[in-house]
PDB file of C-alpha atoms and ligand atoms in Angstrom:
ATOM      1  CA  MET A   1    -103.402  86.308  13.119  1.00  0.00           C
ATOM      2  CA  ALA A   2    -104.238  89.945  11.649  1.00  0.00           C
ATOM      3  CA  LEU A   3    -101.613  91.473   8.709  1.00  0.00           C
ATOM      4  CA  GLU A   4    -101.560  95.022   7.747  1.00  0.00           C
ATOM      5  CA  SER A   5    -101.933  97.111   4.597  1.00  0.00           C
ATOM      6  CA  THR A   6    -100.172 100.104   4.544  1.00  0.00           C
ATOM      7  CA  VAL A   7     -96.780  97.923   4.156  1.00  0.00           C
ATOM      8  CA  ILE A   8     -99.075  96.556   1.068  1.00  0.00           C
ATOM      9  CA  ALA A   9    -100.109 100.221  -0.211  1.00  0.00           C
ATOM     10  CA  HIS A  10     -97.160 101.783   0.740  1.00  0.00           C
ATOM     11  CA  GLY A  11     -94.155 100.138   1.966  1.00  0.00           C
ATOM     12  CA  LEU A  12     -93.467  98.128  -1.331  1.00  0.00           C
ATOM     13  CA  PRO A  13     -94.107  98.396  -4.968  1.00  0.00           C
ATOM     14  CA  TRP A  14     -96.166  97.469  -6.875  1.00  0.00           C
ATOM     15  CA  PRO A  15     -96.085  94.074  -7.778  1.00  0.00           C
ATOM     16  CA  HIS A  16     -93.575  93.199  -4.757  1.00  0.00           C
ATOM     17  CA  ASN A  17     -96.382  94.223  -2.638  1.00  0.00           C
ATOM     18  CA  LEU A  18     -98.796  91.744  -3.896  1.00  0.00           C
ATOM     19  CA  ASP A  19     -96.345  89.377  -3.682  1.00  0.00           C
ATOM     20  CA  THR A  20     -95.004  89.551  -0.295  1.00  0.00           C
ATOM     21  CA  ALA A  21     -99.007  89.737   1.297  1.00  0.00           C
ATOM     22  CA  ARG A  22     -99.292  86.378  -0.198  1.00  0.00           C
ATOM     23  CA  LYS A  23     -96.242  85.292   1.019  1.00  0.00           C
ATOM     24  CA  MET A  24     -97.239  86.631   4.573  1.00  0.00           C
ATOM     25  CA  GLU A  25    -100.943  84.299   4.512  1.00  0.00           C
ATOM     26  CA  SER A  26     -98.933  81.262   3.205  1.00  0.00           C
ATOM     27  CA  ALA A  27     -96.728  81.394   6.125  1.00  0.00           C
ATOM     28  CA  VAL A  28     -99.274  81.908   8.529  1.00  0.00           C
ATOM     29  CA  ARG A  29    -100.839  79.056   6.828  1.00  0.00           C
ATOM     30  CA  ASP A  30     -97.918  77.166   7.079  1.00  0.00           C
ATOM     31  CA  LYS A  31     -97.679  77.223  10.739  1.00  0.00           C
ATOM     32  CA  GLY A  32    -101.319  76.382  11.294  1.00  0.00           C
ATOM     33  CA  ALA A  33    -103.060  80.058  11.873  1.00  0.00           C
ATOM     34  CA  VAL A  34    -105.289  82.022   9.851  1.00  0.00           C
ATOM     35  CA  PRO A  35    -104.161  84.656   8.151  1.00  0.00           C
ATOM     36  CA  ALA A  36    -106.541  87.839   8.414  1.00  0.00           C
ATOM     37  CA  THR A  37    -105.702  91.318   6.689  1.00  0.00           C
ATOM     38  CA  ILE A  38    -107.053  94.353   7.927  1.00  0.00           C
ATOM     39  CA  ALA A  39    -107.767  97.192   5.691  1.00  0.00           C
ATOM     40  CA  VAL A  40    -111.074  99.624   4.909  1.00  0.00           C
ATOM     41  CA  LEU A  41    -112.470  98.776   1.635  1.00  0.00           C
ATOM     42  CA  GLU A  42    -115.260 101.316   0.191  1.00  0.00           C
ATOM     43  CA  GLY A  43    -115.596 102.575   3.915  1.00  0.00           C
ATOM     44  CA  ARG A  44    -116.591  98.983   5.739  1.00  0.00           C
ATOM     45  CA  MET A  45    -114.050  97.767   7.976  1.00  0.00           C
ATOM     46  CA  VAL A  46    -112.313  94.452   6.481  1.00  0.00           C
ATOM     47  CA  VAL A  47    -111.064  91.768   8.226  1.00  0.00           C
ATOM     48  CA  GLY A  48    -109.525  89.062   6.110  1.00  0.00           C
ATOM     49  CA  LEU A  49    -109.391  90.752   2.400  1.00  0.00           C
ATOM     50  CA  SER A  50    -110.348  87.759  -0.160  1.00  0.00           C
ATOM     51  CA  SER A  51    -107.736  86.423  -2.675  1.00  0.00           C
ATOM     52  CA  GLU A  52    -109.209  89.288  -5.366  1.00  0.00           C
ATOM     53  CA  GLN A  53    -110.026  92.138  -2.403  1.00  0.00           C
ATOM     54  CA  LEU A  54    -105.961  91.965  -1.991  1.00  0.00           C
ATOM     55  CA  ALA A  55    -104.727  91.958  -5.621  1.00  0.00           C
ATOM     56  CA  SER A  56    -107.070  95.313  -5.864  1.00  0.00           C
ATOM     57  CA  PHE A  57    -106.276  96.667  -3.061  1.00  0.00           C
ATOM     58  CA  ALA A  58    -101.900  96.313  -4.222  1.00  0.00           C
ATOM     59  CA  GLU A  59    -103.001  97.897  -7.817  1.00  0.00           C
ATOM     60  CA  THR A  60    -105.014 100.371  -6.532  1.00  0.00           C
ATOM     61  CA  GLU A  61    -103.012 103.955  -6.363  1.00  0.00           C
ATOM     62  CA  GLY A  62    -103.476 106.868  -3.716  1.00  0.00           C
ATOM     63  CA  ILE A  63    -105.055 104.861  -1.374  1.00  0.00           C
ATOM     64  CA  VAL A  64    -105.116 106.363   2.030  1.00  0.00           C
ATOM     65  CA  LYS A  65    -103.006 106.096   5.217  1.00  0.00           C
ATOM     66  CA  VAL A  66    -105.344 104.895   7.973  1.00  0.00           C
ATOM     67  CA  SER A  67    -104.178 105.205  11.682  1.00  0.00           C
ATOM     68  CA  ARG A  68    -106.140 106.101  14.720  1.00  0.00           C
ATOM     69  CA  ALA A  69    -107.161 109.479  14.008  1.00  0.00           C
ATOM     70  CA  ASP A  70    -108.119 109.013  10.429  1.00  0.00           C
ATOM     71  CA  LEU A  71    -110.732 105.596  10.787  1.00  0.00           C
ATOM     72  CA  GLY A  72    -114.022 107.311  10.957  1.00  0.00           C
ATOM     73  CA  ARG A  73    -113.166 109.912   8.319  1.00  0.00           C
ATOM     74  CA  VAL A  74    -112.398 107.428   6.078  1.00  0.00           C
ATOM     75  CA  LEU A  75    -115.797 105.539   6.812  1.00  0.00           C
ATOM     76  CA  ALA A  76    -117.718 108.094   7.122  1.00  0.00           C
ATOM     77  CA  SER A  77    -116.519 109.166   3.133  1.00  0.00           C
ATOM     78  CA  ARG A  78    -116.766 105.239   2.188  1.00  0.00           C
ATOM     79  CA  GLN A  79    -113.628 105.922   0.990  1.00  0.00           C
ATOM     80  CA  THR A  80    -110.816 102.536   0.747  1.00  0.00           C
ATOM     81  CA  GLY A  81    -107.793 102.888   3.014  1.00  0.00           C
ATOM     82  CA  ALA A  82    -104.826 101.328   3.737  1.00  0.00           C
ATOM     83  CA  THR A  83    -104.614 100.546   7.941  1.00  0.00           C
ATOM     84  CA  THR A  84    -101.312 101.472   9.315  1.00  0.00           C
ATOM     85  CA  VAL A  85     -99.844  99.196  12.486  1.00  0.00           C
ATOM     86  CA  ALA A  86    -102.305 101.359  14.980  1.00  0.00           C
ATOM     87  CA  GLY A  87    -105.305 101.005  12.767  1.00  0.00           C
ATOM     88  CA  THR A  88    -104.524  97.399  12.467  1.00  0.00           C
ATOM     89  CA  MET A  89    -104.768  96.935  15.808  1.00  0.00           C
ATOM     90  CA  LEU A  90    -107.598  98.816  16.618  1.00  0.00           C
ATOM     91  CA  ILE A  91    -109.460  96.536  13.586  1.00  0.00           C
ATOM     92  CA  ALA A  92    -108.291  93.888  15.286  1.00  0.00           C
ATOM     93  CA  ALA A  93    -108.547  94.332  18.892  1.00  0.00           C
ATOM     94  CA  ARG A  94    -112.767  94.909  18.085  1.00  0.00           C
ATOM     95  CA  ALA A  95    -112.970  91.524  15.854  1.00  0.00           C
ATOM     96  CA  GLY A  96    -111.127  89.635  18.916  1.00  0.00           C
ATOM     97  CA  VAL A  97    -107.549  89.270  17.467  1.00  0.00           C
ATOM     98  CA  ARG A  98    -104.587  89.330  19.596  1.00  0.00           C
ATOM     99  CA  MET A  99    -101.846  88.247  17.446  1.00  0.00           C
ATOM    100  CA  PHE A 100    -100.409  90.554  14.454  1.00  0.00           C
ATOM    101  CA  ALA A 101     -97.318  90.716  12.446  1.00  0.00           C
ATOM    102  CA  THR A 102     -95.799  93.610  10.131  1.00  0.00           C
ATOM    103  CA  GLY A 103     -92.326  94.437   9.855  1.00  0.00           C
ATOM    104  CA  GLY A 104     -91.514  97.210  12.106  1.00  0.00           C
ATOM    105  CA  ILE A 105     -93.171  99.376  13.896  1.00  0.00           C
ATOM    106  CA  GLY A 106     -93.648 103.127  13.482  1.00  0.00           C
ATOM    107  CA  GLY A 107     -91.938 105.278  16.228  1.00  0.00           C
ATOM    108  CA  VAL A 108     -89.984 108.611  17.271  1.00  0.00           C
ATOM    109  CA  HIS A 109     -88.621 110.225  14.536  1.00  0.00           C
ATOM    110  CA  ARG A 110     -85.276 111.174  14.447  1.00  0.00           C
ATOM    111  CA  GLY A 111     -85.499 115.295  14.983  1.00  0.00           C
ATOM    112  CA  ALA A 112     -89.079 114.662  16.437  1.00  0.00           C
ATOM    113  CA  GLU A 113     -87.770 116.813  19.606  1.00  0.00           C
ATOM    114  CA  LEU A 114     -88.373 119.911  17.295  1.00  0.00           C
ATOM    115  CA  SER A 115     -90.890 118.165  14.472  1.00  0.00           C
ATOM    116  CA  PHE A 116     -92.764 116.306  16.997  1.00  0.00           C
ATOM    117  CA  ASP A 117     -93.266 113.517  14.618  1.00  0.00           C
ATOM    118  CA  ILE A 118     -93.838 110.580  16.794  1.00  0.00           C
ATOM    119  CA  SER A 119     -95.978 107.310  14.985  1.00  0.00           C
ATOM    120  CA  ALA A 120     -99.319 106.794  16.643  1.00  0.00           C
ATOM    121  CA  ASP A 121     -98.292 103.274  16.499  1.00  0.00           C
ATOM    122  CA  LEU A 122     -96.657 103.741  19.720  1.00  0.00           C
ATOM    123  CA  THR A 123    -100.234 105.394  21.427  1.00  0.00           C
ATOM    124  CA  GLU A 124    -102.188 102.553  20.435  1.00  0.00           C
ATOM    125  CA  LEU A 125     -99.840 100.174  21.214  1.00  0.00           C
ATOM    126  CA  ALA A 126    -100.021 101.846  24.784  1.00  0.00           C
ATOM    127  CA  ARG A 127    -103.822 101.112  25.382  1.00  0.00           C
ATOM    128  CA  THR A 128    -104.847  98.023  22.712  1.00  0.00           C
ATOM    129  CA  PRO A 129    -104.469  94.694  24.016  1.00  0.00           C
ATOM    130  CA  VAL A 130    -102.652  92.652  20.604  1.00  0.00           C
ATOM    131  CA  ALA A 131     -99.614  91.701  20.698  1.00  0.00           C
ATOM    132  CA  VAL A 132     -97.242  92.241  17.011  1.00  0.00           C
ATOM    133  CA  VAL A 133     -94.321  90.595  15.824  1.00  0.00           C
ATOM    134  CA  CYS A 134     -92.071  92.874  13.983  1.00  0.00           C
ATOM    135  CA  ALA A 135     -87.925  93.547  13.258  1.00  0.00           C
ATOM    136  CA  GLY A 136     -88.697  96.549  15.452  1.00  0.00           C
ATOM    137  CA  ALA A 137     -88.751 100.164  14.984  1.00  0.00           C
ATOM    138  CA  LYS A 138     -87.924 100.888  11.339  1.00  0.00           C
ATOM    139  CA  ALA A 139     -84.425 102.003  11.020  1.00  0.00           C
ATOM    140  CA  ILE A 140     -84.818 105.578   9.632  1.00  0.00           C
ATOM    141  CA  LEU A 141     -86.282 106.087  13.282  1.00  0.00           C
ATOM    142  CA  ASP A 142     -84.895 107.032  16.190  1.00  0.00           C
ATOM    143  CA  LEU A 143     -84.286 103.819  18.289  1.00  0.00           C
ATOM    144  CA  PRO A 144     -83.261 104.812  21.942  1.00  0.00           C
ATOM    145  CA  ARG A 145     -86.352 107.078  22.044  1.00  0.00           C
ATOM    146  CA  THR A 146     -88.485 104.938  20.022  1.00  0.00           C
ATOM    147  CA  LEU A 147     -87.590 102.441  23.212  1.00  0.00           C
ATOM    148  CA  GLU A 148     -88.207 104.927  25.538  1.00  0.00           C
ATOM    149  CA  ALA A 149     -90.971 106.162  24.190  1.00  0.00           C
ATOM    150  CA  LEU A 150     -92.332 102.404  24.780  1.00  0.00           C
ATOM    151  CA  GLU A 151     -91.411 101.810  28.455  1.00  0.00           C
ATOM    152  CA  THR A 152     -92.977 105.381  29.338  1.00  0.00           C
ATOM    153  CA  LEU A 153     -96.310 104.193  27.624  1.00  0.00           C
ATOM    154  CA  GLY A 154     -96.078 101.016  30.107  1.00  0.00           C
ATOM    155  CA  VAL A 155     -95.547  98.605  26.548  1.00  0.00           C
ATOM    156  CA  PRO A 156     -93.311  95.557  26.635  1.00  0.00           C
ATOM    157  CA  VAL A 157     -90.965  94.964  24.334  1.00  0.00           C
ATOM    158  CA  VAL A 158     -89.962  91.194  24.825  1.00  0.00           C
ATOM    159  CA  GLY A 159     -86.952  89.915  22.650  1.00  0.00           C
ATOM    160  CA  TYR A 160     -87.537  86.934  20.184  1.00  0.00           C
ATOM    161  CA  ARG A 161     -84.300  84.514  20.847  1.00  0.00           C
ATOM    162  CA  THR A 162     -82.682  87.348  21.508  1.00  0.00           C
ATOM    163  CA  ASN A 163     -81.213  90.355  24.236  1.00  0.00           C
ATOM    164  CA  GLU A 164     -81.339  93.404  21.880  1.00  0.00           C
ATOM    165  CA  PHE A 165     -84.064  95.841  19.893  1.00  0.00           C
ATOM    166  CA  PRO A 166     -83.378  94.889  16.773  1.00  0.00           C
ATOM    167  CA  ALA A 167     -82.713  97.491  13.909  1.00  0.00           C
ATOM    168  CA  PHE A 168     -85.320  96.576  11.557  1.00  0.00           C
ATOM    169  CA  TYR A 169     -82.799  95.550   7.954  1.00  0.00           C
ATOM    170  CA  VAL A 170     -80.257  95.005  10.713  1.00  0.00           C
ATOM    171  CA  ARG A 171     -79.966  92.148  13.575  1.00  0.00           C
ATOM    172  CA  GLU A 172     -78.546  94.141  16.433  1.00  0.00           C
ATOM    173  CA  SER A 173     -78.869  97.687  17.375  1.00  0.00           C
ATOM    174  CA  GLY A 174     -76.383  97.825  20.707  1.00  0.00           C
ATOM    175  CA  LEU A 175     -79.837  98.353  22.493  1.00  0.00           C
ATOM    176  CA  PRO A 176     -80.633  96.018  25.352  1.00  0.00           C
ATOM    177  CA  LEU A 177     -83.874  94.337  26.025  1.00  0.00           C
ATOM    178  CA  LYS A 178     -85.287  93.365  29.318  1.00  0.00           C
ATOM    179  CA  ALA A 179     -87.099  90.439  28.472  1.00  0.00           C
ATOM    180  CA  ARG A 180     -86.616  87.713  26.221  1.00  0.00           C
ATOM    181  CA  VAL A 181     -88.714  84.300  25.327  1.00  0.00           C
ATOM    182  CA  ASP A 182     -87.253  81.730  22.756  1.00  0.00           C
ATOM    183  CA  SER A 183     -89.905  79.787  21.911  1.00  0.00           C
ATOM    184  CA  PRO A 184     -93.667  80.155  20.820  1.00  0.00           C
ATOM    185  CA  GLU A 185     -95.410  78.777  23.618  1.00  0.00           C
ATOM    186  CA  GLU A 186     -92.687  81.078  26.133  1.00  0.00           C
ATOM    187  CA  ALA A 187     -94.239  83.825  24.128  1.00  0.00           C
ATOM    188  CA  ALA A 188     -97.876  82.803  24.738  1.00  0.00           C
ATOM    189  CA  ARG A 189     -97.157  82.463  28.368  1.00  0.00           C
ATOM    190  CA  LEU A 190     -96.302  85.923  28.303  1.00  0.00           C
ATOM    191  CA  MET A 191     -99.128  87.593  26.682  1.00  0.00           C
ATOM    192  CA  ASN A 192    -101.629  85.066  28.624  1.00  0.00           C
ATOM    193  CA  ALA A 193     -99.947  86.731  31.984  1.00  0.00           C
ATOM    194  CA  HIS A 194     -99.781  90.550  30.923  1.00  0.00           C
ATOM    195  CA  TRP A 195    -103.029  89.918  29.387  1.00  0.00           C
ATOM    196  CA  GLU A 196    -104.869  88.329  32.518  1.00  0.00           C
ATOM    197  CA  THR A 197    -103.615  90.718  35.231  1.00  0.00           C
ATOM    198  CA  GLY A 198    -106.302  93.569  32.819  1.00  0.00           C
ATOM    199  CA  LEU A 199    -103.835  95.032  31.028  1.00  0.00           C
ATOM    200  CA  SER A 200    -104.825  96.762  28.377  1.00  0.00           C
ATOM    201  CA  SER A 201    -101.977  97.247  26.311  1.00  0.00           C
ATOM    202  CA  GLY A 202    -100.255  95.588  23.334  1.00  0.00           C
ATOM    203  CA  ILE A 203     -97.272  93.630  23.665  1.00  0.00           C
ATOM    204  CA  VAL A 204     -94.304  93.911  21.220  1.00  0.00           C
ATOM    205  CA  PHE A 205     -92.222  90.888  20.228  1.00  0.00           C
ATOM    206  CA  CYS A 206     -88.858  91.554  18.603  1.00  0.00           C
ATOM    207  CA  ASN A 207     -88.097  89.187  16.122  1.00  0.00           C
ATOM    208  CA  PRO A 208     -84.682  90.173  13.799  1.00  0.00           C
ATOM    209  CA  PRO A 209     -84.073  90.061  10.084  1.00  0.00           C
ATOM    210  CA  PRO A 210     -82.776  86.511   8.388  1.00  0.00           C
ATOM    211  CA  ALA A 211     -79.056  86.302   9.100  1.00  0.00           C
ATOM    212  CA  ASP A 212     -79.108  85.249   4.993  1.00  0.00           C
ATOM    213  CA  CYS A 213     -80.541  88.776   4.381  1.00  0.00           C
ATOM    214  CA  ALA A 214     -79.842  91.263   7.139  1.00  0.00           C
ATOM    215  CA  LEU A 215     -77.995  94.190   6.630  1.00  0.00           C
ATOM    216  CA  LYS A 216     -74.709  95.788   8.098  1.00  0.00           C
ATOM    217  CA  LYS A 217     -75.521  98.689  10.588  1.00  0.00           C
ATOM    218  CA  GLN A 218     -72.776 101.040   8.637  1.00  0.00           C
ATOM    219  CA  GLU A 219     -74.037 100.643   5.321  1.00  0.00           C
ATOM    220  CA  VAL A 220     -78.023 101.177   6.854  1.00  0.00           C
ATOM    221  CA  GLU A 221     -76.883 104.197   9.125  1.00  0.00           C
ATOM    222  CA  ALA A 222     -75.208 106.042   5.452  1.00  0.00           C
ATOM    223  CA  LEU A 223     -78.356 105.417   3.758  1.00  0.00           C
ATOM    224  CA  VAL A 224     -80.811 106.721   5.744  1.00  0.00           C
ATOM    225  CA  GLY A 225     -78.230 109.903   6.639  1.00  0.00           C
ATOM    226  CA  ARG A 226     -78.649 110.376   2.920  1.00  0.00           C
ATOM    227  CA  ALA A 227     -82.688 109.165   3.005  1.00  0.00           C
ATOM    228  CA  LEU A 228     -83.185 111.926   5.481  1.00  0.00           C
ATOM    229  CA  HIS A 229     -81.790 114.897   3.761  1.00  0.00           C
ATOM    230  CA  SER A 230     -83.109 113.809   0.837  1.00  0.00           C
ATOM    231  CA  ALA A 231     -86.976 114.396   2.559  1.00  0.00           C
ATOM    232  CA  ALA A 232     -85.876 117.202   4.514  1.00  0.00           C
ATOM    233  CA  ALA A 233     -85.076 119.177   0.884  1.00  0.00           C
ATOM    234  CA  ALA A 234     -88.171 118.145  -0.854  1.00  0.00           C
ATOM    235  CA  GLY A 235     -90.428 119.059   2.196  1.00  0.00           C
ATOM    236  CA  ILE A 236     -92.072 115.878   3.190  1.00  0.00           C
ATOM    237  CA  ARG A 237     -93.847 116.168   6.207  1.00  0.00           C
ATOM    238  CA  GLY A 238     -96.679 113.916   8.191  1.00  0.00           C
ATOM    239  CA  ASN A 239     -97.597 110.430   7.377  1.00  0.00           C
ATOM    240  CA  GLY A 240     -95.518 110.939   3.846  1.00  0.00           C
ATOM    241  CA  VAL A 241     -92.425 110.685   5.730  1.00  0.00           C
ATOM    242  CA  THR A 242     -92.343 106.788   6.350  1.00  0.00           C
ATOM    243  CA  PRO A 243     -92.779 106.166   2.843  1.00  0.00           C
ATOM    244  CA  TYR A 244     -90.722 108.873   1.046  1.00  0.00           C
ATOM    245  CA  LEU A 245     -88.050 106.961   3.077  1.00  0.00           C
ATOM    246  CA  LEU A 246     -88.224 103.209   2.364  1.00  0.00           C
ATOM    247  CA  ASP A 247     -88.871 103.849  -1.022  1.00  0.00           C
ATOM    248  CA  TYR A 248     -85.260 106.102  -1.052  1.00  0.00           C
ATOM    249  CA  LEU A 249     -83.627 103.507   0.522  1.00  0.00           C
ATOM    250  CA  SER A 250     -84.761 101.493  -1.788  1.00  0.00           C
ATOM    251  CA  LYS A 251     -83.927 102.973  -4.981  1.00  0.00           C
ATOM    252  CA  GLU A 252     -80.119 104.092  -3.203  1.00  0.00           C
ATOM    253  CA  SER A 253     -79.317 100.548  -1.983  1.00  0.00           C
ATOM    254  CA  GLN A 254     -80.233  98.700  -6.337  1.00  0.00           C
ATOM    255  CA  GLY A 255     -83.413  96.981  -4.245  1.00  0.00           C
ATOM    256  CA  ARG A 256     -81.326  95.635  -1.123  1.00  0.00           C
ATOM    257  CA  THR A 257     -83.394  97.228   1.651  1.00  0.00           C
ATOM    258  CA  MET A 258     -86.361  95.602   0.002  1.00  0.00           C
ATOM    259  CA  GLU A 259     -85.671  92.825  -0.484  1.00  0.00           C
ATOM    260  CA  THR A 260     -84.445  92.434   3.224  1.00  0.00           C
ATOM    261  CA  ASN A 261     -87.890  94.240   4.485  1.00  0.00           C
ATOM    262  CA  ILE A 262     -89.559  91.639   2.040  1.00  0.00           C
ATOM    263  CA  SER A 263     -87.736  88.757   3.966  1.00  0.00           C
ATOM    264  CA  LEU A 264     -88.335  89.542   7.035  1.00  0.00           C
ATOM    265  CA  LEU A 265     -91.849  90.412   7.126  1.00  0.00           C
ATOM    266  CA  VAL A 266     -92.063  87.238   6.172  1.00  0.00           C
ATOM    267  CA  HIS A 267     -90.273  85.583   8.152  1.00  0.00           C
ATOM    268  CA  ASN A 268     -91.879  87.534  11.082  1.00  0.00           C
ATOM    269  CA  ALA A 269     -95.295  86.448   9.597  1.00  0.00           C
ATOM    270  CA  GLY A 270     -94.523  82.375  10.354  1.00  0.00           C
ATOM    271  CA  VAL A 271     -93.171  83.276  13.844  1.00  0.00           C
ATOM    272  CA  ALA A 272     -96.507  85.311  14.503  1.00  0.00           C
ATOM    273  CA  ALA A 273     -98.635  82.112  13.234  1.00  0.00           C
ATOM    274  CA  GLU A 274     -96.442  79.862  15.691  1.00  0.00           C
ATOM    275  CA  ILE A 275     -96.980  82.340  18.725  1.00  0.00           C
ATOM    276  CA  ALA A 276    -101.149  82.495  17.529  1.00  0.00           C
ATOM    277  CA  ALA A 277    -100.850  78.748  17.421  1.00  0.00           C
ATOM    278  CA  ALA A 278     -99.259  77.939  20.750  1.00  0.00           C
ATOM    279  CA  TYR A 279    -101.459  80.242  22.553  1.00  0.00           C
ATOM    280  CA  SER A 280    -104.520  79.016  21.044  1.00  0.00           C
ATOM    281  CA  ALA A 281    -103.454  75.766  22.265  1.00  0.00           C
ATOM    282  CA  LEU A 282    -103.383  77.436  26.289  1.00  0.00           C
ATOM    283  CA  ALA A 283    -106.664  78.965  25.701  1.00  0.00           C
ATOM    284  CA  SER A 284    -108.053  75.322  25.284  1.00  0.00           C
ATOM    285  CA  SER A 285    -106.284  73.877  27.209  1.00  0.00           C
ATOM    286  CA  ARG A 286    -107.629  76.430  30.006  1.00  0.00           C
ATOM    287  CA  GLY A 287    -111.130  75.698  28.609  1.00  0.00           C
ATOM    288  CA  GLY A 288    -111.185  78.524  26.357  1.00  0.00           C
ATOM    289  CA  ALA A 289    -109.989  81.064  29.605  1.00  0.00           C
ATOM    290  CA  THR A 290    -107.196  82.957  28.180  1.00  0.00           C
ATOM    291  CA  PRO A 291    -108.364  86.374  28.323  1.00  0.00           C
TER     292      PRO A 291
HETATM  293  N1  PSU B   1     -93.323  97.983   8.021  1.00  0.00           N
HETATM  294  C1  PSU B   1     -92.740  97.417   6.962  1.00  0.00           C
HETATM  295  N2  PSU B   1     -93.524  98.800   6.229  1.00  0.00           N
HETATM  296  C2  PSU B   1     -93.792  99.680   6.403  1.00  0.00           C
HETATM  297  C3  PSU B   1     -95.046  99.779   7.647  1.00  0.00           C
HETATM  298  C4  PSU B   1     -94.616  98.904   8.358  1.00  0.00           C
HETATM  299  O1  PSU B   1     -92.059  96.895   6.803  1.00  0.00           O
HETATM  300  O2  PSU B   1     -94.575 100.772   5.684  1.00  0.00           O
HETATM  301  C5  PSU B   1     -95.897 100.769   7.936  1.00  0.00           C
HETATM  302  C6  PSU B   1     -96.877 100.373   9.149  1.00  0.00           C
HETATM  303  O3  PSU B   1     -98.143 100.681   8.941  1.00  0.00           O
HETATM  304  C7  PSU B   1     -96.519 101.449  10.303  1.00  0.00           C
HETATM  305  C8  PSU B   1     -96.485 102.280   9.656  1.00  0.00           C
HETATM  306  O4  PSU B   1     -98.117 101.780  11.067  1.00  0.00           O
HETATM  307  O5  PSU B   1     -95.444 102.230   8.132  1.00  0.00           O
HETATM  308  C9  PSU B   1     -95.910 103.407  10.394  1.00  0.00           C
HETATM  309  O6  PSU B   1     -96.251 105.384   9.322  1.00  0.00           O
HETATM  310  P1  PSU B   1     -95.912 106.111  10.700  1.00  0.00           P
HETATM  311  O7  PSU B   1     -94.419 106.212  10.772  1.00  0.00           O
HETATM  312  O8  PSU B   1     -96.301 107.526   9.420  1.00  0.00           O
HETATM  313  O9  PSU B   1     -96.759 106.007  11.622  1.00  0.00           O
HETATM  314 MN1   MN B   2     -95.713 110.315  11.831  1.00  0.00          MN
END
């Protein structure tokens, strides 16, 4: 099961990043799956960082962010890179890995009608057959437009024990989902049916943050409004926007958004591992015949 590395290099500060990456790997193992944290190390795609590689990766500063468009360049120049949701899915699929857990996918940024800033995570989901467990898209984004874009791209967005698109730190967004599953087995059957038809798109499983660590919508919206003003004033553009906003939210909330982010990352890893185990059991019961 895949885990990404942009959240380690750019989503969380040291030492929380390493601690969280290790907790996610343990959560995966506890549910009977095998974690493979994906990154680019000195120009090589690595599927399954060793404990030492993970520690040194988490301590290194200034690691480049690797999405689909960046991969060739980073490999050619023998750089070390942190894979985003898009970059991780692309490498996972090449290695035959179908399951992936992250915090929140990228999506349509607020103000995208002017900036055109839409995460390559969305187009990757349209073309790469990997299922992603997440708490929806990050709260800094325009969630209704992100859902619309996913629909246009033909990506199934499935609630895991919820009828609503979660809002990352917040359990509900008021945005209804068309599909819902209530168990790992049901999720595995959906994956199998989706790919058995020959569809090559990904699947988004939305797992709301645990109730005991979720934040209130009003509080997050107020923080996000200030974060967006600050990013605009500082002239932050391109792939620096998301890390800037996440860092701003954490500082302004005295670390509370970061704590929620960590809890939901670990929670998502556990749920994805349960689904991965159910999918693999489904494959064996069919003589290894799942796509
Ligand atoms: N989930 C988190 N924290 C993160 C991310 C996901 O809890 O930092 C990362 C993912 O790697 C995702 C990226 O692909 O943020 C989105 O970046 P952008 O908006 O530049 O596409
Ligand atoms: Mn972007």
